[in-house]
Amino acid sequence: MPVLIGVGTKDDIAGSAEELAALMQHAVALDIPGRDHMLAVGDRVFKKAVLEFLAGVG
């Protein structure tokens, strides 16, 4: 199953998106620049990446 893992570059809670993605066969890591744990989801970089990811899944 394809998985997108997005983590803010200032997130001290979530850990490494790259390390988690490396554990999964079809995972993609996304660094969200300048965002922490609470602000990553609303970020434009995140929204754009999610739409592109979902467009590529189907």
CSV table of C-alpha atoms in Angstrom, one decimal:
chain,number,residue,atom,x,y,z
A,1,MET,CA,0.0,0.0,0.0
A,2,PRO,CA,1.5,3.4,-0.9
A,3,VAL,CA,2.1,5.7,2.1
A,4,LEU,CA,3.0,9.4,2.3
A,5,ILE,CA,4.8,10.3,5.5
A,6,GLY,CA,5.0,14.0,6.1
A,7,VAL,CA,7.0,15.5,9.0
A,8,GLY,CA,7.8,19.2,9.7
A,9,THR,CA,11.5,20.0,9.7
A,10,LYS,CA,11.0,21.6,13.2
A,11,ASP,CA,9.0,18.6,14.5
A,12,ASP,CA,10.7,17.2,17.7
A,13,ILE,CA,7.8,14.8,18.3
A,14,ALA,CA,7.3,12.7,15.1
A,15,GLY,CA,10.8,11.6,14.4
A,16,SER,CA,12.3,11.1,11.0
A,17,ALA,CA,10.0,10.6,8.0
A,18,GLU,CA,13.0,9.1,6.1
A,19,GLU,CA,13.7,6.5,8.7
A,20,LEU,CA,10.0,5.5,8.9
A,21,ALA,CA,9.7,5.4,5.1
A,22,ALA,CA,12.7,3.2,4.9
A,23,LEU,CA,10.9,0.5,6.9
A,24,MET,CA,8.0,0.4,4.4
A,25,GLN,CA,8.1,-0.9,0.8
A,26,HIS,CA,6.0,1.7,-0.9
A,27,ALA,CA,6.5,4.7,1.4
A,28,VAL,CA,7.5,8.3,0.4
A,29,ALA,CA,9.0,10.7,2.9
A,30,LEU,CA,8.1,14.4,2.8
A,31,ASP,CA,9.9,17.1,4.7
A,32,ILE,CA,7.7,20.1,5.4
A,33,PRO,CA,10.0,23.1,5.7
A,34,GLY,CA,9.9,25.2,8.8
A,35,ARG,CA,6.9,23.5,10.3
A,36,ASP,CA,6.5,21.8,13.7
A,37,HIS,CA,4.1,19.0,14.8
A,38,MET,CA,1.0,21.2,15.1
A,39,LEU,CA,1.5,23.3,11.9
A,40,ALA,CA,2.6,20.7,9.3
A,41,VAL,CA,-0.8,19.6,8.1
A,42,GLY,CA,-2.1,23.1,7.1
A,43,ASP,CA,1.1,23.9,5.2
A,44,ARG,CA,0.9,24.5,1.4
A,45,VAL,CA,3.8,22.2,0.8
A,46,PHE,CA,1.9,19.4,2.6
A,47,LYS,CA,-1.4,20.0,0.8
A,48,LYS,CA,0.3,20.1,-2.6
A,49,ALA,CA,2.2,16.9,-1.9
A,50,VAL,CA,-0.9,15.1,-0.7
A,51,LEU,CA,-2.8,16.0,-3.8
A,52,GLU,CA,0.1,14.9,-6.1
A,53,PHE,CA,0.5,11.7,-4.1
A,54,LEU,CA,-3.2,10.8,-4.3
A,55,ALA,CA,-3.3,11.6,-8.0
A,56,GLY,CA,-0.5,9.1,-8.5
A,57,VAL,CA,-2.0,6.3,-6.4
A,58,GLY,CA,-5.2,5.8,-8.5
